[in-house]
mmCIF file of C-alpha atoms and ligand atoms in Angstrom:
data_model
loop_
_atom_site.group_PDB
_atom_site.id
_atom_site.type_symbol
_atom_site.label_atom_id
_atom_site.label_comp_id
_atom_site.label_asym_id
_atom_site.label_seq_id
_atom_site.Cartn_x
_atom_site.Cartn_y
_atom_site.Cartn_z
ATOM 1 C CA MET I 7 -9.850 28.322 34.607
ATOM 2 C CA VAL I 8 -11.267 25.176 33.000
ATOM 3 C CA ASN I 9 -12.365 25.428 29.362
ATOM 4 C CA GLY I 10 -16.162 25.185 29.439
ATOM 5 C CA ASN I 11 -16.518 23.579 26.008
ATOM 6 C CA MET I 12 -14.043 20.847 26.880
ATOM 7 C CA TYR I 13 -15.692 20.362 30.277
ATOM 8 C CA ALA I 14 -19.042 19.864 28.552
ATOM 9 C CA LEU I 15 -17.559 17.344 26.116
ATOM 10 C CA GLY I 16 -15.854 15.412 28.904
ATOM 11 C CA SER I 17 -18.698 15.343 31.380
ATOM 12 C CA ASN I 18 -21.695 14.614 29.148
ATOM 13 C CA ARG I 19 -21.745 10.901 28.491
ATOM 14 C CA SER I 20 -22.935 9.761 25.070
ATOM 15 C CA VAL I 21 -26.314 8.042 24.791
ATOM 16 C CA ILE I 22 -24.474 4.872 23.823
ATOM 17 C CA ARG I 23 -22.290 4.948 26.955
ATOM 18 C CA ASP I 24 -25.360 5.732 29.070
ATOM 19 C CA LEU I 25 -27.141 2.625 27.807
ATOM 20 C CA PHE I 26 -24.032 0.510 28.285
ATOM 21 C CA GLU I 27 -23.684 1.698 31.907
ATOM 22 C CA TYR I 28 -27.408 1.104 32.469
ATOM 23 C CA GLY I 29 -26.874 -2.460 31.207
ATOM 24 C CA ASN I 30 -24.006 -2.960 33.677
ATOM 25 C CA GLU I 31 -26.249 -1.896 36.561
ATOM 26 C CA ARG I 32 -29.094 -4.171 35.433
ATOM 27 C CA ALA I 33 -26.638 -7.054 35.004
ATOM 28 C CA LYS I 34 -25.807 -6.836 38.727
ATOM 29 C CA LEU I 35 -29.495 -7.315 39.493
ATOM 30 C CA VAL I 36 -30.677 -9.874 36.939
ATOM 31 C CA GLY I 37 -27.434 -11.471 35.687
ATOM 32 C CA ARG I 38 -25.376 -10.578 32.615
ATOM 33 C CA GLU I 39 -26.882 -13.500 30.653
ATOM 34 C CA ASN I 40 -30.326 -11.881 30.877
ATOM 35 C CA ILE I 41 -29.291 -8.535 29.392
ATOM 36 C CA TYR I 42 -29.515 -8.140 25.608
ATOM 37 C CA ASP I 43 -26.990 -5.413 25.133
ATOM 38 C CA PHE I 44 -26.832 -4.218 21.511
ATOM 39 C CA SER I 45 -25.315 -0.842 22.399
ATOM 40 C CA LEU I 46 -21.574 -0.900 21.659
ATOM 41 C CA GLY I 47 -19.636 -1.328 18.423
ATOM 42 C CA ASN I 48 -16.815 -3.399 19.923
ATOM 43 C CA PRO I 49 -15.799 -6.232 17.549
ATOM 44 C CA SER I 50 -16.811 -9.643 18.930
ATOM 45 C CA VAL I 51 -14.656 -11.595 16.477
ATOM 46 C CA PRO I 52 -11.065 -11.976 17.690
ATOM 47 C CA ALA I 53 -8.184 -10.453 15.736
ATOM 48 C CA PRO I 54 -7.050 -12.792 12.920
ATOM 49 C CA GLU I 55 -4.353 -15.292 14.026
ATOM 50 C CA GLU I 56 -1.782 -13.559 11.791
ATOM 51 C CA VAL I 57 -1.991 -10.467 14.026
ATOM 52 C CA ASN I 58 -1.191 -12.286 17.249
ATOM 53 C CA GLU I 59 1.507 -14.308 15.496
ATOM 54 C CA ALA I 60 3.074 -11.110 14.190
ATOM 55 C CA ILE I 61 3.035 -9.556 17.689
ATOM 56 C CA ALA I 62 4.720 -12.636 19.194
ATOM 57 C CA ASP I 63 7.299 -12.788 16.433
ATOM 58 C CA ILE I 64 8.114 -9.066 16.614
ATOM 59 C CA ILE I 65 8.586 -9.235 20.386
ATOM 60 C CA ALA I 66 10.808 -12.326 20.011
ATOM 61 C CA SER I 67 12.908 -11.160 17.100
ATOM 62 C CA VAL I 68 13.225 -7.350 17.127
ATOM 63 C CA PRO I 69 15.278 -5.569 19.793
ATOM 64 C CA SER I 70 12.976 -4.113 22.436
ATOM 65 C CA VAL I 71 14.243 -0.539 22.131
ATOM 66 C CA ALA I 72 13.375 -0.603 18.428
ATOM 67 C CA VAL I 73 9.928 -2.188 18.953
ATOM 68 C CA HIS I 74 8.942 0.324 21.570
ATOM 69 C CA GLY I 75 10.869 3.336 20.296
ATOM 70 C CA TYR I 76 9.573 6.411 18.445
ATOM 71 C CA THR I 77 9.113 6.201 14.700
ATOM 72 C CA SER I 78 8.940 9.227 12.399
ATOM 73 C CA ALA I 79 5.959 11.424 13.177
ATOM 74 C CA GLN I 80 4.111 10.242 10.030
ATOM 75 C CA GLY I 81 4.874 6.549 10.723
ATOM 76 C CA SER I 82 7.616 4.243 9.547
ATOM 77 C CA GLU I 83 8.327 4.163 5.838
ATOM 78 C CA ALA I 84 8.118 0.347 5.779
ATOM 79 C CA THR I 85 4.581 0.410 7.227
ATOM 80 C CA ARG I 86 3.444 3.098 4.840
ATOM 81 C CA LYS I 87 4.910 1.118 1.941
ATOM 82 C CA ALA I 88 3.077 -2.051 3.026
ATOM 83 C CA ILE I 89 -0.212 -0.110 3.111
ATOM 84 C CA ALA I 90 0.434 1.536 -0.253
ATOM 85 C CA ASP I 91 1.275 -1.871 -1.787
ATOM 86 C CA ASP I 92 -1.943 -3.381 -0.427
ATOM 87 C CA LEU I 93 -4.082 -0.500 -1.751
ATOM 88 C CA ASN I 94 -2.338 -0.604 -5.128
ATOM 89 C CA ALA I 95 -2.869 -4.354 -5.474
ATOM 90 C CA ARG I 96 -6.593 -3.998 -4.707
ATOM 91 C CA PHE I 97 -7.472 -0.833 -6.577
ATOM 92 C CA GLY I 98 -4.931 -0.617 -9.402
ATOM 93 C CA THR I 99 -3.579 2.650 -8.003
ATOM 94 C CA SER I 100 0.061 3.730 -7.638
ATOM 95 C CA PHE I 101 0.174 5.301 -4.170
ATOM 96 C CA THR I 102 3.542 5.793 -2.512
ATOM 97 C CA PRO I 103 4.460 5.923 1.198
ATOM 98 C CA ALA I 104 4.622 9.738 0.910
ATOM 99 C CA GLU I 105 0.843 9.836 0.482
ATOM 100 C CA LEU I 106 0.159 8.079 3.798
ATOM 101 C CA TYR I 107 0.142 9.365 7.391
ATOM 102 C CA ILE I 108 -0.141 6.638 10.059
ATOM 103 C CA SER I 109 -2.590 7.629 12.768
ATOM 104 C CA CYS I 110 -3.983 6.491 16.120
ATOM 105 C CA GLY I 111 -7.181 5.089 14.549
ATOM 106 C CA ALA I 112 -9.997 6.659 12.551
ATOM 107 C CA ALA I 113 -10.791 9.241 15.202
ATOM 108 C CA ALA I 114 -7.262 10.667 14.981
ATOM 109 C CA SER I 115 -7.329 10.423 11.171
ATOM 110 C CA LEU I 116 -10.554 12.438 11.103
ATOM 111 C CA VAL I 117 -9.509 15.044 13.669
ATOM 112 C CA SER I 118 -6.195 15.647 11.862
ATOM 113 C CA THR I 119 -7.892 15.952 8.469
ATOM 114 C CA LEU I 120 -10.653 18.208 9.779
ATOM 115 C CA ARG I 121 -8.241 20.471 11.652
ATOM 116 C CA ALA I 122 -6.160 20.706 8.480
ATOM 117 C CA LEU I 123 -9.200 21.910 6.530
ATOM 118 C CA ILE I 124 -11.041 24.113 8.998
ATOM 119 C CA ALA I 125 -9.616 27.534 8.336
ATOM 120 C CA ASP I 126 -11.822 29.767 10.451
ATOM 121 C CA ASP I 127 -15.087 29.791 12.372
ATOM 122 C CA GLY I 128 -17.118 29.922 9.195
ATOM 123 C CA THR I 129 -15.730 26.746 7.637
ATOM 124 C CA GLU I 130 -18.479 24.223 6.958
ATOM 125 C CA ILE I 131 -18.107 20.458 6.959
ATOM 126 C CA VAL I 132 -21.083 18.649 5.493
ATOM 127 C CA GLY I 133 -22.149 15.316 6.988
ATOM 128 C CA ILE I 134 -24.893 12.988 5.779
ATOM 129 C CA ALA I 135 -27.427 11.361 8.107
ATOM 130 C CA PRO I 136 -27.267 8.805 9.522
ATOM 131 C CA PHE I 137 -23.785 9.687 10.762
ATOM 132 C CA PHE I 138 -21.274 8.671 13.467
ATOM 133 C CA PRO I 139 -22.135 11.090 16.313
ATOM 134 C CA GLU I 140 -18.489 11.936 17.083
ATOM 135 C CA TYR I 141 -18.296 13.846 13.777
ATOM 136 C CA ARG I 142 -20.133 16.751 15.335
ATOM 137 C CA CYS I 143 -17.675 16.935 18.210
ATOM 138 C CA PHE I 144 -14.643 16.577 15.913
ATOM 139 C CA VAL I 145 -15.865 19.446 13.692
ATOM 140 C CA GLU I 146 -17.263 21.830 16.289
ATOM 141 C CA ALA I 147 -14.467 21.459 18.848
ATOM 142 C CA ASN I 148 -12.038 22.420 16.087
ATOM 143 C CA GLY I 149 -13.852 25.593 15.096
ATOM 144 C CA GLY I 150 -15.947 24.358 12.194
ATOM 145 C CA ARG I 151 -19.665 24.270 11.539
ATOM 146 C CA PHE I 152 -21.219 20.830 11.090
ATOM 147 C CA VAL I 153 -23.914 20.979 8.410
ATOM 148 C CA LEU I 154 -26.145 17.937 8.327
ATOM 149 C CA VAL I 155 -27.894 16.597 5.226
ATOM 150 C CA PRO I 156 -31.078 14.711 6.220
ATOM 151 C CA ALA I 157 -31.191 10.996 5.513
ATOM 152 C CA ASP I 158 -32.723 9.242 2.565
ATOM 153 C CA GLU I 159 -34.741 7.075 4.950
ATOM 154 C CA ALA I 160 -35.967 4.729 2.238
ATOM 155 C CA GLU I 161 -32.535 3.375 1.244
ATOM 156 C CA PHE I 162 -29.916 5.310 3.284
ATOM 157 C CA GLN I 163 -28.093 6.284 0.095
ATOM 158 C CA ILE I 164 -27.747 10.089 -0.438
ATOM 159 C CA ASP I 165 -30.527 12.629 -0.961
ATOM 160 C CA PHE I 166 -28.677 14.566 -3.657
ATOM 161 C CA ALA I 167 -31.102 17.479 -3.812
ATOM 162 C CA ALA I 168 -30.609 18.047 -0.071
ATOM 163 C CA LEU I 169 -26.842 17.629 -0.398
ATOM 164 C CA GLU I 170 -26.676 20.188 -3.183
ATOM 165 C CA ARG I 171 -28.611 22.687 -1.066
ATOM 166 C CA ALA I 172 -26.141 22.135 1.803
ATOM 167 C CA LEU I 173 -23.037 22.981 -0.260
ATOM 168 C CA THR I 174 -21.980 26.631 -0.014
ATOM 169 C CA ALA I 175 -18.961 28.815 -0.665
ATOM 170 C CA LYS I 176 -17.864 27.940 2.876
ATOM 171 C CA THR I 177 -17.938 24.155 2.431
ATOM 172 C CA ALA I 178 -14.458 22.723 2.905
ATOM 173 C CA ALA I 179 -15.417 19.057 2.751
ATOM 174 C CA VAL I 180 -18.164 16.486 2.605
ATOM 175 C CA LEU I 181 -17.727 13.655 5.063
ATOM 176 C CA ILE I 182 -19.082 10.206 4.167
ATOM 177 C CA ASN I 183 -18.995 6.821 5.885
ATOM 178 C CA SER I 184 -19.649 3.634 3.897
ATOM 179 C CA PRO I 185 -20.134 0.869 4.998
ATOM 180 C CA ASN I 186 -22.159 2.939 7.377
ATOM 181 C CA ASN I 187 -22.400 3.145 11.125
ATOM 182 C CA PRO I 188 -25.326 2.977 12.104
ATOM 183 C CA SER I 189 -27.316 1.738 9.070
ATOM 184 C CA GLY I 190 -25.019 -0.945 7.630
ATOM 185 C CA THR I 191 -25.646 0.569 4.191
ATOM 186 C CA VAL I 192 -22.951 0.482 1.522
ATOM 187 C CA TYR I 193 -23.016 3.386 -0.927
ATOM 188 C CA SER I 194 -23.522 2.024 -4.425
ATOM 189 C CA GLU I 195 -21.226 2.832 -7.330
ATOM 190 C CA GLU I 196 -24.055 4.962 -8.753
ATOM 191 C CA THR I 197 -24.134 6.996 -5.501
ATOM 192 C CA ILE I 198 -20.368 7.562 -5.518
ATOM 193 C CA ARG I 199 -20.443 8.566 -9.200
ATOM 194 C CA ARG I 200 -23.251 11.068 -8.609
ATOM 195 C CA LEU I 201 -21.436 12.415 -5.571
ATOM 196 C CA ALA I 202 -18.249 12.893 -7.597
ATOM 197 C CA LEU I 203 -20.158 14.715 -10.363
ATOM 198 C CA LEU I 204 -21.880 17.010 -7.877
ATOM 199 C CA LEU I 205 -18.627 17.850 -6.060
ATOM 200 C CA GLU I 206 -16.843 18.509 -9.352
ATOM 201 C CA LYS I 207 -19.639 20.867 -10.413
ATOM 202 C CA LYS I 208 -19.682 22.723 -7.096
ATOM 203 C CA SER I 209 -15.872 22.908 -6.873
ATOM 204 C CA ALA I 210 -15.815 24.475 -10.347
ATOM 205 C CA GLU I 211 -18.562 26.915 -9.337
ATOM 206 C CA TYR I 212 -16.648 28.062 -6.226
ATOM 207 C CA GLY I 213 -13.243 27.997 -7.926
ATOM 208 C CA ARG I 214 -11.618 25.658 -5.376
ATOM 209 C CA ALA I 215 -11.757 21.996 -4.419
ATOM 210 C CA ILE I 216 -14.409 20.734 -2.052
ATOM 211 C CA TYR I 217 -12.737 17.686 -0.536
ATOM 212 C CA LEU I 218 -14.456 14.386 0.039
ATOM 213 C CA ILE I 219 -13.432 12.793 3.331
ATOM 214 C CA SER I 220 -14.153 9.071 3.207
ATOM 215 C CA ASP I 221 -14.258 7.586 6.713
ATOM 216 C CA GLU I 222 -14.025 3.880 6.079
ATOM 217 C CA PRO I 223 -13.137 1.732 9.085
ATOM 218 C CA TYR I 224 -15.650 -0.880 7.883
ATOM 219 C CA ARG I 225 -14.355 -1.145 4.287
ATOM 220 C CA GLU I 226 -13.628 -4.879 4.540
ATOM 221 C CA LEU I 227 -16.716 -5.716 6.611
ATOM 222 C CA VAL I 228 -19.178 -6.528 3.824
ATOM 223 C CA TYR I 229 -21.217 -9.647 3.174
ATOM 224 C CA ASP I 230 -22.393 -11.745 0.227
ATOM 225 C CA GLY I 231 -19.465 -10.611 -1.945
ATOM 226 C CA GLU I 232 -20.658 -6.958 -1.860
ATOM 227 C CA THR I 233 -18.038 -4.519 -3.177
ATOM 228 C CA VAL I 234 -17.355 -1.084 -1.712
ATOM 229 C CA PRO I 235 -16.452 1.527 -4.354
ATOM 230 C CA PHE I 236 -13.083 3.189 -3.563
ATOM 231 C CA PRO I 237 -13.857 6.943 -3.713
ATOM 232 C CA PRO I 238 -10.399 8.166 -4.906
ATOM 233 C CA LEU I 239 -11.050 6.258 -8.155
ATOM 234 C CA TYR I 240 -14.135 8.425 -8.771
ATOM 235 C CA TYR I 241 -13.211 11.783 -7.259
ATOM 236 C CA LYS I 242 -9.606 12.906 -7.188
ATOM 237 C CA ASP I 243 -9.972 15.311 -4.240
ATOM 238 C CA THR I 244 -10.692 12.492 -1.789
ATOM 239 C CA VAL I 245 -8.927 11.993 1.533
ATOM 240 C CA VAL I 246 -9.359 8.498 3.020
ATOM 241 C CA CYS I 247 -9.488 8.097 6.806
ATOM 242 C CA TYR I 248 -8.968 4.463 7.689
ATOM 243 C CA SER I 249 -8.630 2.388 10.838
ATOM 244 C CA TYR I 250 -7.755 -1.214 11.661
ATOM 245 C CA SER I 251 -10.054 -1.046 14.736
ATOM 246 C CA LYS I 252 -12.856 -3.018 13.111
ATOM 247 C CA SER I 253 -11.256 -4.840 10.177
ATOM 248 C CA LEU I 254 -8.536 -6.448 12.334
ATOM 249 C CA SER I 255 -10.518 -6.226 15.630
ATOM 250 C CA LEU I 256 -7.930 -3.903 17.217
ATOM 251 C CA PRO I 257 -9.958 -0.961 18.585
ATOM 252 C CA GLY I 258 -7.914 -0.639 21.744
ATOM 253 C CA GLU I 259 -4.606 -0.556 19.899
ATOM 254 C CA ARG I 260 -5.250 2.763 18.097
ATOM 255 C CA ILE I 261 -3.877 2.296 14.612
ATOM 256 C CA GLY I 262 -5.045 3.570 11.226
ATOM 257 C CA TYR I 263 -3.995 5.994 8.512
ATOM 258 C CA VAL I 264 -4.859 9.008 6.393
ATOM 259 C CA LEU I 265 -4.384 8.684 2.643
ATOM 260 C CA VAL I 266 -3.851 11.994 0.807
ATOM 261 C CA PRO I 267 -3.566 11.025 -2.868
ATOM 262 C CA ALA I 268 -0.929 13.020 -4.773
ATOM 263 C CA ALA I 269 -3.610 13.713 -7.387
ATOM 264 C CA ALA I 270 -5.763 15.659 -4.887
ATOM 265 C CA ALA I 271 -5.820 19.452 -5.029
ATOM 266 C CA GLU I 272 -2.940 21.053 -3.100
ATOM 267 C CA SER I 273 -1.980 17.564 -1.899
ATOM 268 C CA ALA I 274 1.475 18.529 -0.574
ATOM 269 C CA ARG I 275 0.054 21.450 1.407
ATOM 270 C CA LEU I 276 -2.812 19.346 2.682
ATOM 271 C CA TYR I 277 -0.496 16.515 3.762
ATOM 272 C CA ALA I 278 1.699 19.031 5.594
ATOM 273 C CA ALA I 279 -1.349 20.562 7.270
ATOM 274 C CA ILE I 280 -2.513 17.098 8.375
ATOM 275 C CA ALA I 281 0.961 16.507 9.831
ATOM 276 C CA GLY I 282 0.682 19.886 11.554
ATOM 277 C CA ALA I 283 -2.764 19.114 12.922
ATOM 278 C CA ALA I 284 -1.584 15.733 14.205
ATOM 279 C CA ARG I 285 1.330 17.507 15.880
ATOM 280 C CA ALA I 286 -0.912 20.131 17.451
ATOM 281 C CA SER I 287 -3.224 17.372 18.752
ATOM 282 C CA GLY I 288 -0.333 15.317 20.163
ATOM 283 C CA TYR I 289 -1.046 12.460 17.734
ATOM 284 C CA VAL I 290 2.458 12.004 16.300
ATOM 285 C CA CYS I 291 4.054 8.558 16.048
ATOM 286 C CA ALA I 292 1.194 6.049 16.214
ATOM 287 C CA PRO I 293 1.933 2.996 18.403
ATOM 288 C CA SER I 294 5.165 1.606 17.097
ATOM 289 C CA LEU I 295 4.576 -2.099 17.842
ATOM 290 C CA LEU I 296 1.289 -1.873 15.926
ATOM 291 C CA GLN I 297 3.000 -0.143 13.018
ATOM 292 C CA ARG I 298 5.239 -3.195 12.735
ATOM 293 C CA VAL I 299 2.190 -5.457 12.921
ATOM 294 C CA ILE I 300 0.525 -3.570 10.070
ATOM 295 C CA GLU I 301 3.748 -3.736 8.054
ATOM 296 C CA ARG I 302 3.251 -7.525 8.125
ATOM 297 C CA CYS I 303 -0.558 -7.694 8.141
ATOM 298 C CA ALA I 304 -1.721 -4.926 5.781
ATOM 299 C CA GLY I 305 -3.104 -7.622 3.476
ATOM 300 C CA VAL I 306 -4.867 -9.675 6.157
ATOM 301 C CA ARG I 307 -8.664 -9.705 5.914
ATOM 302 C CA PRO I 308 -11.223 -10.255 8.701
ATOM 303 C CA HIS I 309 -13.189 -13.452 9.360
ATOM 304 C CA LEU I 310 -16.756 -12.468 8.580
ATOM 305 C CA GLU I 311 -18.717 -15.691 9.098
ATOM 306 C CA GLU I 312 -19.912 -14.863 12.612
ATOM 307 C CA TYR I 313 -21.056 -11.319 11.764
ATOM 308 C CA ALA I 314 -22.785 -12.565 8.596
ATOM 309 C CA ALA I 315 -24.640 -15.274 10.550
ATOM 310 C CA ASN I 316 -25.693 -12.710 13.197
ATOM 311 C CA ARG I 317 -26.974 -10.337 10.553
ATOM 312 C CA ASP I 318 -28.989 -13.040 8.785
ATOM 313 C CA LEU I 319 -30.483 -14.305 12.027
ATOM 314 C CA LEU I 320 -31.483 -10.857 13.295
ATOM 315 C CA TYR I 321 -32.674 -9.480 9.998
ATOM 316 C CA SER I 322 -35.028 -12.383 9.309
ATOM 317 C CA ALA I 323 -36.322 -12.556 12.893
ATOM 318 C CA LEU I 324 -36.929 -8.805 13.236
ATOM 319 C CA THR I 325 -38.561 -8.315 9.865
ATOM 320 C CA GLU I 326 -40.797 -11.313 10.586
ATOM 321 C CA ILE I 327 -41.852 -9.710 13.879
ATOM 322 C CA GLY I 328 -42.790 -6.616 11.901
ATOM 323 C CA PHE I 329 -39.868 -4.180 12.199
ATOM 324 C CA ARG I 330 -38.854 -2.246 9.095
ATOM 325 C CA CYS I 331 -35.166 -2.263 8.372
ATOM 326 C CA VAL I 332 -33.096 -1.516 5.264
ATOM 327 C CA TYR I 333 -31.142 -4.710 4.516
ATOM 328 C CA PRO I 334 -27.656 -4.095 5.933
ATOM 329 C CA LYS I 335 -24.858 -5.056 3.551
ATOM 330 C CA GLY I 336 -21.860 -4.159 5.689
ATOM 331 C CA ALA I 337 -20.370 -3.072 9.035
ATOM 332 C CA PHE I 338 -21.986 -4.795 12.044
ATOM 333 C CA TYR I 339 -25.014 -2.586 12.591
ATOM 334 C CA MET I 340 -28.698 -2.700 11.732
ATOM 335 C CA PHE I 341 -30.978 0.321 11.859
ATOM 336 C CA ILE I 342 -34.597 -0.578 12.643
ATOM 337 C CA GLU I 343 -37.505 1.827 12.498
ATOM 338 C CA ALA I 344 -39.497 2.296 15.715
ATOM 339 C CA PRO I 345 -43.035 0.963 15.153
ATOM 340 C CA ASP I 346 -44.473 4.461 15.732
ATOM 341 C CA GLY I 347 -41.477 6.369 14.364
ATOM 342 C CA ASP I 348 -40.284 7.454 17.818
ATOM 343 C CA GLY I 349 -36.845 5.934 18.387
ATOM 344 C CA ASP I 350 -36.371 7.506 21.835
ATOM 345 C CA ARG I 351 -39.671 6.166 23.099
ATOM 346 C CA PHE I 352 -39.136 2.661 21.762
ATOM 347 C CA SER I 353 -35.606 2.540 23.226
ATOM 348 C CA GLU I 354 -37.042 3.429 26.657
ATOM 349 C CA HIS I 355 -39.828 0.858 26.241
ATOM 350 C CA ALA I 356 -37.365 -1.872 25.166
ATOM 351 C CA LYS I 357 -35.448 -1.470 28.436
ATOM 352 C CA GLN I 358 -38.342 -3.199 30.253
ATOM 353 C CA TYR I 359 -37.369 -6.368 28.376
ATOM 354 C CA ASP I 360 -33.659 -5.757 29.054
ATOM 355 C CA LEU I 361 -33.177 -4.993 25.377
ATOM 356 C CA LEU I 362 -30.639 -2.188 24.937
ATOM 357 C CA LEU I 363 -31.089 -0.433 21.605
ATOM 358 C CA VAL I 364 -29.513 2.941 20.812
ATOM 359 C CA PRO I 365 -32.043 5.607 19.758
ATOM 360 C CA GLY I 366 -31.289 7.000 16.316
ATOM 361 C CA ARG I 367 -31.535 10.672 17.321
ATOM 362 C CA SER I 368 -27.788 11.113 17.882
ATOM 363 C CA PHE I 369 -27.154 9.622 14.412
ATOM 364 C CA GLY I 370 -29.502 12.192 12.880
ATOM 365 C CA CYS I 371 -32.488 9.801 12.400
ATOM 366 C CA GLU I 372 -34.934 10.005 15.271
ATOM 367 C CA ARG I 373 -37.379 7.458 13.838
ATOM 368 C CA PHE I 374 -34.781 4.673 14.078
ATOM 369 C CA LEU I 375 -32.722 2.608 16.542
ATOM 370 C CA ARG I 376 -29.286 1.116 16.138
ATOM 371 C CA ILE I 377 -28.551 -2.518 16.870
ATOM 372 C CA SER I 378 -24.867 -3.523 17.085
ATOM 373 C CA TYR I 379 -24.784 -7.198 16.200
ATOM 374 C CA CYS I 380 -21.129 -7.709 17.087
ATOM 375 C CA VAL I 381 -22.324 -9.941 19.932
ATOM 376 C CA SER I 382 -22.633 -13.681 20.469
ATOM 377 C CA GLY I 383 -25.098 -15.635 18.311
ATOM 378 C CA GLU I 384 -26.431 -17.145 21.518
ATOM 379 C CA MET I 385 -27.385 -13.726 22.901
ATOM 380 C CA ILE I 386 -29.163 -12.923 19.636
ATOM 381 C CA ARG I 387 -31.146 -16.175 19.737
ATOM 382 C CA LYS I 388 -32.164 -15.564 23.348
ATOM 383 C CA SER I 389 -33.138 -11.965 22.595
ATOM 384 C CA ILE I 390 -35.670 -12.715 19.830
ATOM 385 C CA PRO I 391 -38.628 -13.388 22.212
ATOM 386 C CA ALA I 392 -37.805 -10.092 23.967
ATOM 387 C CA PHE I 393 -37.934 -8.233 20.640
ATOM 388 C CA LYS I 394 -41.281 -9.897 19.899
ATOM 389 C CA LYS I 395 -42.748 -8.965 23.282
ATOM 390 C CA ALA I 396 -41.407 -5.423 23.045
ATOM 391 C CA PHE I 397 -43.020 -5.051 19.625
ATOM 392 C CA ASP I 398 -46.351 -6.676 20.542
ATOM 393 C CA GLU I 399 -46.753 -4.825 23.830
ATOM 394 C CA TYR I 400 -45.827 -1.392 22.479
ATOM 395 C CA GLU I 401 -48.638 1.088 22.847
ATOM 396 C CA GLY I 402 -49.411 3.441 20.036
ATOM 397 C CA LEU I 403 -48.446 0.856 17.450
ATOM 398 C CA PRO I 404 -50.026 1.720 14.122
ATOM 399 C CA HIS I 405 -50.677 -1.989 13.292
HETATM 400 N N1 PLP D 24 -15.774 6.329 12.250
HETATM 401 C C1 PLP D 24 -16.800 5.476 12.408
HETATM 402 C C2 PLP D 24 -17.875 5.470 11.397
HETATM 403 C C3 PLP D 24 -16.846 4.610 13.505
HETATM 404 O O1 PLP D 24 -17.882 3.769 13.653
HETATM 405 C C4 PLP D 24 -15.788 4.641 14.458
HETATM 406 C C5 PLP D 24 -15.826 3.793 15.646
HETATM 407 O O2 PLP D 24 -16.797 3.155 15.994
HETATM 408 C C6 PLP D 24 -14.754 5.560 14.256
HETATM 409 C C7 PLP D 24 -14.770 6.387 13.154
HETATM 410 C C8 PLP D 24 -13.626 5.653 15.240
HETATM 411 O O3 PLP D 24 -12.745 4.583 15.002
HETATM 412 P P1 PLP D 24 -11.396 4.391 15.807
HETATM 413 O O4 PLP D 24 -11.719 3.532 16.977
HETATM 414 O O5 PLP D 24 -10.469 3.702 14.865
HETATM 415 O O6 PLP D 24 -10.893 5.736 16.206
#
């Protein structure tokens, strides 16, 4: 008999996929160049040259059986050392390869960490809106309860009073994502400090560590010299879930890592449980060619000029038209407020102008819509009149 929960997860398409498929159908009718598809978060900037050079060189110089063979379940020591060295050089830390588990991207990092922490049906994982919709699936499909803290819609930092109310004796972890998908917000140092203080207080109250899971595939995607505070420097019980999908434009290659700092509570047990969860999920030995690439490219940073230009162009055009949007400092997303605060309705309306915008409901913010600006600058320029028409011709506008 087929598992009903898994059937439901596999057969219900996400809103994002729905919009993308709708765009494909419309493109057949009106031409791809007339569709303004802002639905998917697929990097539009190619992988840095160093990555392709490393792939070519590895293929040419390393025996094929070694390139394509299994590595240790947790990833090769050389790759883990390269990552530890890069983190240590940037953050003044002293991580060792033993604190890293190489994974098949951020999704696998998160699932392994969550499975390692969800002990029984009552375990609660706290997320903060707006959030990456897959979190709910990752938590609930693994037996946990996803507890959502409503957004601070003015700034998209954290509503600490609401977060404090959400923490209970059953909370295993708080899951954050900065730079944020979908808002583009970067949590300030003040936010991370307050978060650390609150988690320390609550951990002491409950007599055990509440972990902070920092999902940070967009860490390097920030503009105007913005810095992203590194949570393990502020809160010792932090687990970092990282991916090269966005920073090196490698989403199809499935490579990332989990960092379990030795300083974190029960770190050896937690690392072993993450290894166990990866094993139980069939996620052992991340792609071995890519591990070798990361061994050489752990210090390579993305080219951000195109994303920065897209953000500037869209932000100034949309705010001039009249949309409200918190200035996005990182990732490649903007979160605009629907003129009447109904994101679903405005998304439907925008389709008439072949503008595909993801309603914010699935991110926990129904007043908003997500725009992925990892697209060509030309498409953005062509789309501006469509945004203007969609705004001006929207009924129920309170302007
Ligand atoms: N976390 C966030 C916030 C994301 O936006 C994404 C992908 O879009 C992921 C995790 C999953 O990343 P990966 O493709 O590396 O599994």
